[in-house]
Short mmCIF file of C-alpha atoms in Angstrom, two decimals:
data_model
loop_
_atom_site.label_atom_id
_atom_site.label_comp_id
_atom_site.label_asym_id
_atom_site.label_seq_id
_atom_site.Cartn_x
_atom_site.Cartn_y
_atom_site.Cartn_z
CA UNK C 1 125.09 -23.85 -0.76
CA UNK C 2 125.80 -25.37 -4.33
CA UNK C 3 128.84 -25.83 -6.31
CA UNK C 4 129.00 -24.82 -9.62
CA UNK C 5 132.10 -25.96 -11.13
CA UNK C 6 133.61 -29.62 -11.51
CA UNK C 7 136.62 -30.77 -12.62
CA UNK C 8 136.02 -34.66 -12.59
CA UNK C 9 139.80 -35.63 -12.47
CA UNK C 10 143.24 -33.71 -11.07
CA UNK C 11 146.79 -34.56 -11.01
CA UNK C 12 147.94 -31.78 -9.53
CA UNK C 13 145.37 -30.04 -7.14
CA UNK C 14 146.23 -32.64 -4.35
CA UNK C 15 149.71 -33.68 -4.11
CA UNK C 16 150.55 -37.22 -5.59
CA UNK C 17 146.23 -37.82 -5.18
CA UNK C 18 143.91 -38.64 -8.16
CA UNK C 19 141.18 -36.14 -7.20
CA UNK C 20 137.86 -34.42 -8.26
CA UNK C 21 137.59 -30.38 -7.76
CA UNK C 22 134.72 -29.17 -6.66
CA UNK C 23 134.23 -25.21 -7.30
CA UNK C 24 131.72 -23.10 -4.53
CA UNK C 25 130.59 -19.52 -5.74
CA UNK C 26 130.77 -16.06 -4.06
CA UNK C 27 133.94 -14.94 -2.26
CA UNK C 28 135.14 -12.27 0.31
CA UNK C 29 137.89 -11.33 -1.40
CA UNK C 30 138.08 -9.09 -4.69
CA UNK C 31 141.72 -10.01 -5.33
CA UNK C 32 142.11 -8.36 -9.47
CA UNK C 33 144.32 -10.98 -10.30
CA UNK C 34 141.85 -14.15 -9.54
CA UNK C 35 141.23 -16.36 -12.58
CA UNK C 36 138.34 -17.60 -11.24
CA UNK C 37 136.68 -14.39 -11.45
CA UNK C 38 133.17 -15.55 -12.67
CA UNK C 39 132.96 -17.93 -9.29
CA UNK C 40 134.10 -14.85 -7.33
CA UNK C 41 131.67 -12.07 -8.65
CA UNK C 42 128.30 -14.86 -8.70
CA UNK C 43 128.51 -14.45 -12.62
CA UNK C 44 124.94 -16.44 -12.71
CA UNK C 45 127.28 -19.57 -13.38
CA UNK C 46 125.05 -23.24 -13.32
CA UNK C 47 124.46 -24.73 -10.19
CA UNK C 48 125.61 -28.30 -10.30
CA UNK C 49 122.88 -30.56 -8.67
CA UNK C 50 124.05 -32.13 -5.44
CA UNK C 51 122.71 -35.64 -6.87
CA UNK C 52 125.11 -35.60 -9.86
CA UNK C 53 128.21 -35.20 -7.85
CA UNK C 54 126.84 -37.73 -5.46
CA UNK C 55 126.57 -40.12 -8.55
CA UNK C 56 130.12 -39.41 -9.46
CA UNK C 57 131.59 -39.75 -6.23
CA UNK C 58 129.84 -42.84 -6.26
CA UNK C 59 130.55 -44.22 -9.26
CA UNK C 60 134.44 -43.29 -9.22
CA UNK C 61 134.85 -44.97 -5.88
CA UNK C 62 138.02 -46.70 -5.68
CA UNK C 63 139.67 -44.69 -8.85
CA UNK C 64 139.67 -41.61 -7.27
CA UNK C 65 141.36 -41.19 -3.68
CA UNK C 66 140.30 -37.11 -2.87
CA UNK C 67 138.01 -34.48 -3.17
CA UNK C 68 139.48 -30.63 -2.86
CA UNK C 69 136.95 -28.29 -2.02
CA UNK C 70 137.44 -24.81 -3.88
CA UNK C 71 136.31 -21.64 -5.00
CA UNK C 72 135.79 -18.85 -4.99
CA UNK C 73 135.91 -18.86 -0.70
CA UNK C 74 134.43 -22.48 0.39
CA UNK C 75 134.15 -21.31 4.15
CA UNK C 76 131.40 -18.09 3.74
CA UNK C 77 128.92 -21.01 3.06
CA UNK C 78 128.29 -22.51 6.77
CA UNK C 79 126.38 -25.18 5.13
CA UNK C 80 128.86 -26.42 3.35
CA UNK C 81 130.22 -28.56 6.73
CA UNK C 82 127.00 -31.16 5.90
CA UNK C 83 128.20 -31.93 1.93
CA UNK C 84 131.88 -32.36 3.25
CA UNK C 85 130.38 -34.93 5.91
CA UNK C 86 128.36 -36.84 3.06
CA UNK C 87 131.97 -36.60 0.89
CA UNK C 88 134.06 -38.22 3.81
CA UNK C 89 131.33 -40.96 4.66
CA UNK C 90 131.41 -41.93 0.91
CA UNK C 91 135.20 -42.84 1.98
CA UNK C 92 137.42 -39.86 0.40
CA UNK C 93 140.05 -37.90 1.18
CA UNK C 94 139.17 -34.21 1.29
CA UNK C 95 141.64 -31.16 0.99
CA UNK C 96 139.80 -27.46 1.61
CA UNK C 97 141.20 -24.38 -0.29
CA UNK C 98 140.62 -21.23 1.61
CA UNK C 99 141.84 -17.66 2.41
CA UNK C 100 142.06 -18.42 6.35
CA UNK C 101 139.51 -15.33 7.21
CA UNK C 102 136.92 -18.15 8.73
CA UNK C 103 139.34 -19.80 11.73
CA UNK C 104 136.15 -20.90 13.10
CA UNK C 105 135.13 -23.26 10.82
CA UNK C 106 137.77 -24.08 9.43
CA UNK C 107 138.92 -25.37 13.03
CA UNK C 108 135.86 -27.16 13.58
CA UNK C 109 136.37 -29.14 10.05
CA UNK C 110 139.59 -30.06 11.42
CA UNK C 111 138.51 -31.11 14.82
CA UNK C 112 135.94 -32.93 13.69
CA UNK C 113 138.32 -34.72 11.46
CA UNK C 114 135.73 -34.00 8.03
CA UNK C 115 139.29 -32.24 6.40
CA UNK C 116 142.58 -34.18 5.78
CA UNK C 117 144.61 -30.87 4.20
CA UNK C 118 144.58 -27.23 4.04
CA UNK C 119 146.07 -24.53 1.73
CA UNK C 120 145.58 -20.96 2.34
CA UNK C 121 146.25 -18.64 -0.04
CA UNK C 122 148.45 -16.14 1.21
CA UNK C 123 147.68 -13.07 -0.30
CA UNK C 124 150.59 -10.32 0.58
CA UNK C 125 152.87 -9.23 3.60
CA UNK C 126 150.68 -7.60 6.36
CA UNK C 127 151.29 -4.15 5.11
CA UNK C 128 150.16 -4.76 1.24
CA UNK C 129 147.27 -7.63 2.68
CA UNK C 130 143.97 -5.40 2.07
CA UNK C 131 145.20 -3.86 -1.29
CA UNK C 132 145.87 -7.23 -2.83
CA UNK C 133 142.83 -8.73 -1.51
CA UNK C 134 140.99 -6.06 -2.99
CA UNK C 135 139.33 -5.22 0.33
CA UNK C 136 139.71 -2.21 2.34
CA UNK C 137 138.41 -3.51 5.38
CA UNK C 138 140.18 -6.89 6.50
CA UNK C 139 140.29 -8.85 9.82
CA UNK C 140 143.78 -9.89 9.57
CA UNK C 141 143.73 -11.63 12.77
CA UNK C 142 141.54 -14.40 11.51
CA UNK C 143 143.78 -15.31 9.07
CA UNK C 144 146.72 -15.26 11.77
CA UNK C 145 144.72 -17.10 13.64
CA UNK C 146 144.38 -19.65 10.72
CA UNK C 147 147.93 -19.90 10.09
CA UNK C 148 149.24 -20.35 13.60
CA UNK C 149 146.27 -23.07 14.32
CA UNK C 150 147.52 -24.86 11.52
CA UNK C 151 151.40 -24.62 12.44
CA UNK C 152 150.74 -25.00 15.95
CA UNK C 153 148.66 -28.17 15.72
CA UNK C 154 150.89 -29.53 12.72
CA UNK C 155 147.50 -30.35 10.74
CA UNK C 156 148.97 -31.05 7.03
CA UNK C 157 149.05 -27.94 5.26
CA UNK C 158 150.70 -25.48 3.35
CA UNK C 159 150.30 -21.73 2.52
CA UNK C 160 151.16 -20.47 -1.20
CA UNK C 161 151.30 -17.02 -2.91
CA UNK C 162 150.51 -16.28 -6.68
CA UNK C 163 153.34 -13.79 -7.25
CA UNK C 164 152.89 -10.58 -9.58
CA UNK C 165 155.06 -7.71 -10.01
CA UNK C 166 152.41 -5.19 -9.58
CA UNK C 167 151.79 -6.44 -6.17
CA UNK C 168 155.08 -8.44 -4.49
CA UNK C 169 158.54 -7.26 -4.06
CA UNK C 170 161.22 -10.11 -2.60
CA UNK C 171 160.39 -7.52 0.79
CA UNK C 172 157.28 -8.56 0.76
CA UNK C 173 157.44 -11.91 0.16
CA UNK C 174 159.93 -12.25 3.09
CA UNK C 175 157.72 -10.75 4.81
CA UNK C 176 154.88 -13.46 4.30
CA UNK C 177 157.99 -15.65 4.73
CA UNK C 178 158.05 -14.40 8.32
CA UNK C 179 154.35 -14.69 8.72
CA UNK C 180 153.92 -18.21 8.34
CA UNK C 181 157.58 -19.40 9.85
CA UNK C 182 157.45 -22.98 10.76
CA UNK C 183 154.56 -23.94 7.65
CA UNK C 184 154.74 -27.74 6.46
CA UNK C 185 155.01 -25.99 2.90
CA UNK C 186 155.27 -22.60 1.52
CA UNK C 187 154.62 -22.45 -2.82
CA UNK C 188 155.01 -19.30 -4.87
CA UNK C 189 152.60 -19.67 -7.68
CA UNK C 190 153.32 -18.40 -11.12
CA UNK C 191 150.64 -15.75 -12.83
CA UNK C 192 148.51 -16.22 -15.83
CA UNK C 193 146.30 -13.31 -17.46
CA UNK C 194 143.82 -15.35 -18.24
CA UNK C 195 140.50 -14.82 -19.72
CA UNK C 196 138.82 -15.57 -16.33
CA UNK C 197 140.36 -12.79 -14.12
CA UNK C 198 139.06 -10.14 -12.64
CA UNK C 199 141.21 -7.78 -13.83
CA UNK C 200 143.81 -7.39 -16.32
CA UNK C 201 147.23 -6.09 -17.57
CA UNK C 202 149.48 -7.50 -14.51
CA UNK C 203 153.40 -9.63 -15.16
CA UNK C 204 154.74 -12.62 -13.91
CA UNK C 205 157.11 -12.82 -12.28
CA UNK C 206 160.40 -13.99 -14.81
CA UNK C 207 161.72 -17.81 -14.09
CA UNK C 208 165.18 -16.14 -13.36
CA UNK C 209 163.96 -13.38 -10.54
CA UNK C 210 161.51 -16.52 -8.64
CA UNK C 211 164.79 -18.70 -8.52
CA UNK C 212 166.16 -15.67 -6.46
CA UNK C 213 163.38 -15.57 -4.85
CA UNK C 214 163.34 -19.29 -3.66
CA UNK C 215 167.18 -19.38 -2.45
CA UNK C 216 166.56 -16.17 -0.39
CA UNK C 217 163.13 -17.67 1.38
CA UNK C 218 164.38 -20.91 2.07
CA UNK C 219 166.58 -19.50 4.42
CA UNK C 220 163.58 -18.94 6.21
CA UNK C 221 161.18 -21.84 5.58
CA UNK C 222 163.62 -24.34 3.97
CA UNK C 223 160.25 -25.73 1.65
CA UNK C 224 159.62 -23.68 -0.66
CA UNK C 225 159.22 -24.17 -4.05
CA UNK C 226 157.64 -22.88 -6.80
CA UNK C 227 154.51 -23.90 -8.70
CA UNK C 228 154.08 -23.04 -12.61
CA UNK C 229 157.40 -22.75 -13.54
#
């Protein structure tokens, strides 16, 4: 696999971390709202040659501390496993963003200690999953399985939910709520209709209806917060 996007230095993709963003291509999802559609739909977008990001991993050891992994979906490239492994030897910090349908490896990043965070993208409440993924058919048991590994085995993580009125009702986001009970972190994301989605003519959520939103889900995973706002 290649990567085809870069963003050489990020405040806010990794916690308090100075890190570098690394973009894959293709995805399994076809989620309308996604602002990285290009990534998502292989819009013939430059491949980034492996050598150059080994030069600037190189180069900004010891001013950068991570590397987040991105996409797109990171895990439908089995390959990628070997450029993580070169990325951790080189002495960083890596945090994978993923939709949880690849347990598998995902687990085996873990285990093999080549991952220091996860977030999953959680897309809907089980009844509205498929429809906001764009998919019709969707193994929602992997991503259970992804979620409870990573409460279970209280690997850092934390799950987050780009909210949108077309799509999310406070039912349903109590119902994700319920999903991932116990999480490290739970983040509802504000939407942009940007130039880069898929699709467009969706609406935020306001600031004043997400502050409801917040005091009503912390009641069931006491951190949540909102990012965007």
């Amino acid at each position: 696999m290649d990567f085809v996007g870069i963003d050489k230095m990020s405040l806010v993709d990794f916690d308090e971390y100075l890190s570098i963003t690394l973009f894959t291509e293709g995805c399994n999802f076809r989620c309308p709202f996604c602002h990285n559609g290009s990534l998502v739909l292989n819009q013939h977008n430059p491949i980034i040659p492996w050598s150059e990001i080994q030069d600037l991993l190189k180069n900004r050891k010891g001013k950068i501390d991570a590397v987040v992994i991105t996409g797109g979906e990171p895990l439908i490239h089995p390959d990628i496993v070997d450029k993580i492994k070169e990325i951790k030897e080189m002495g960083y910090m890596v945090k994978l963003d993923t939709n949880g349908t690849n347990p598998k490896l995902m687990i085996e990043l873990i285990e093999d200690k080549l991952i220091d965070y996860v977030a999953i993208d959680i897309k809907n409440s089980i009844g509205k999953y498929s429809l906001t993924a764009g998919v019709e058919k969707l193994n929602l048991n992997s991503i259970q399985e992804s979620i409870q590994y990573l409460i279970s085995h209280k690997f850092p993580h934390e799950f987050r939910t780009t909210v949108i009125k077309e799509f999310h009702t406070l039912e349903d986001v109590k119902g994700i709520a319920s999903l991932i009970k116990g999480c490290n972190k739970y983040v509802l994301q504000r939407y942009k209709d940007r130039e880069g989605c898929i699709a467009h003519g969706f609406h935020e959520i306001s600031e004043e209806e997400i502050t409801k939103w917040v005091k009503t889900i912390k009641e069931i995973i006491p951190n949540t917060s909102t990012r965007g706002y």
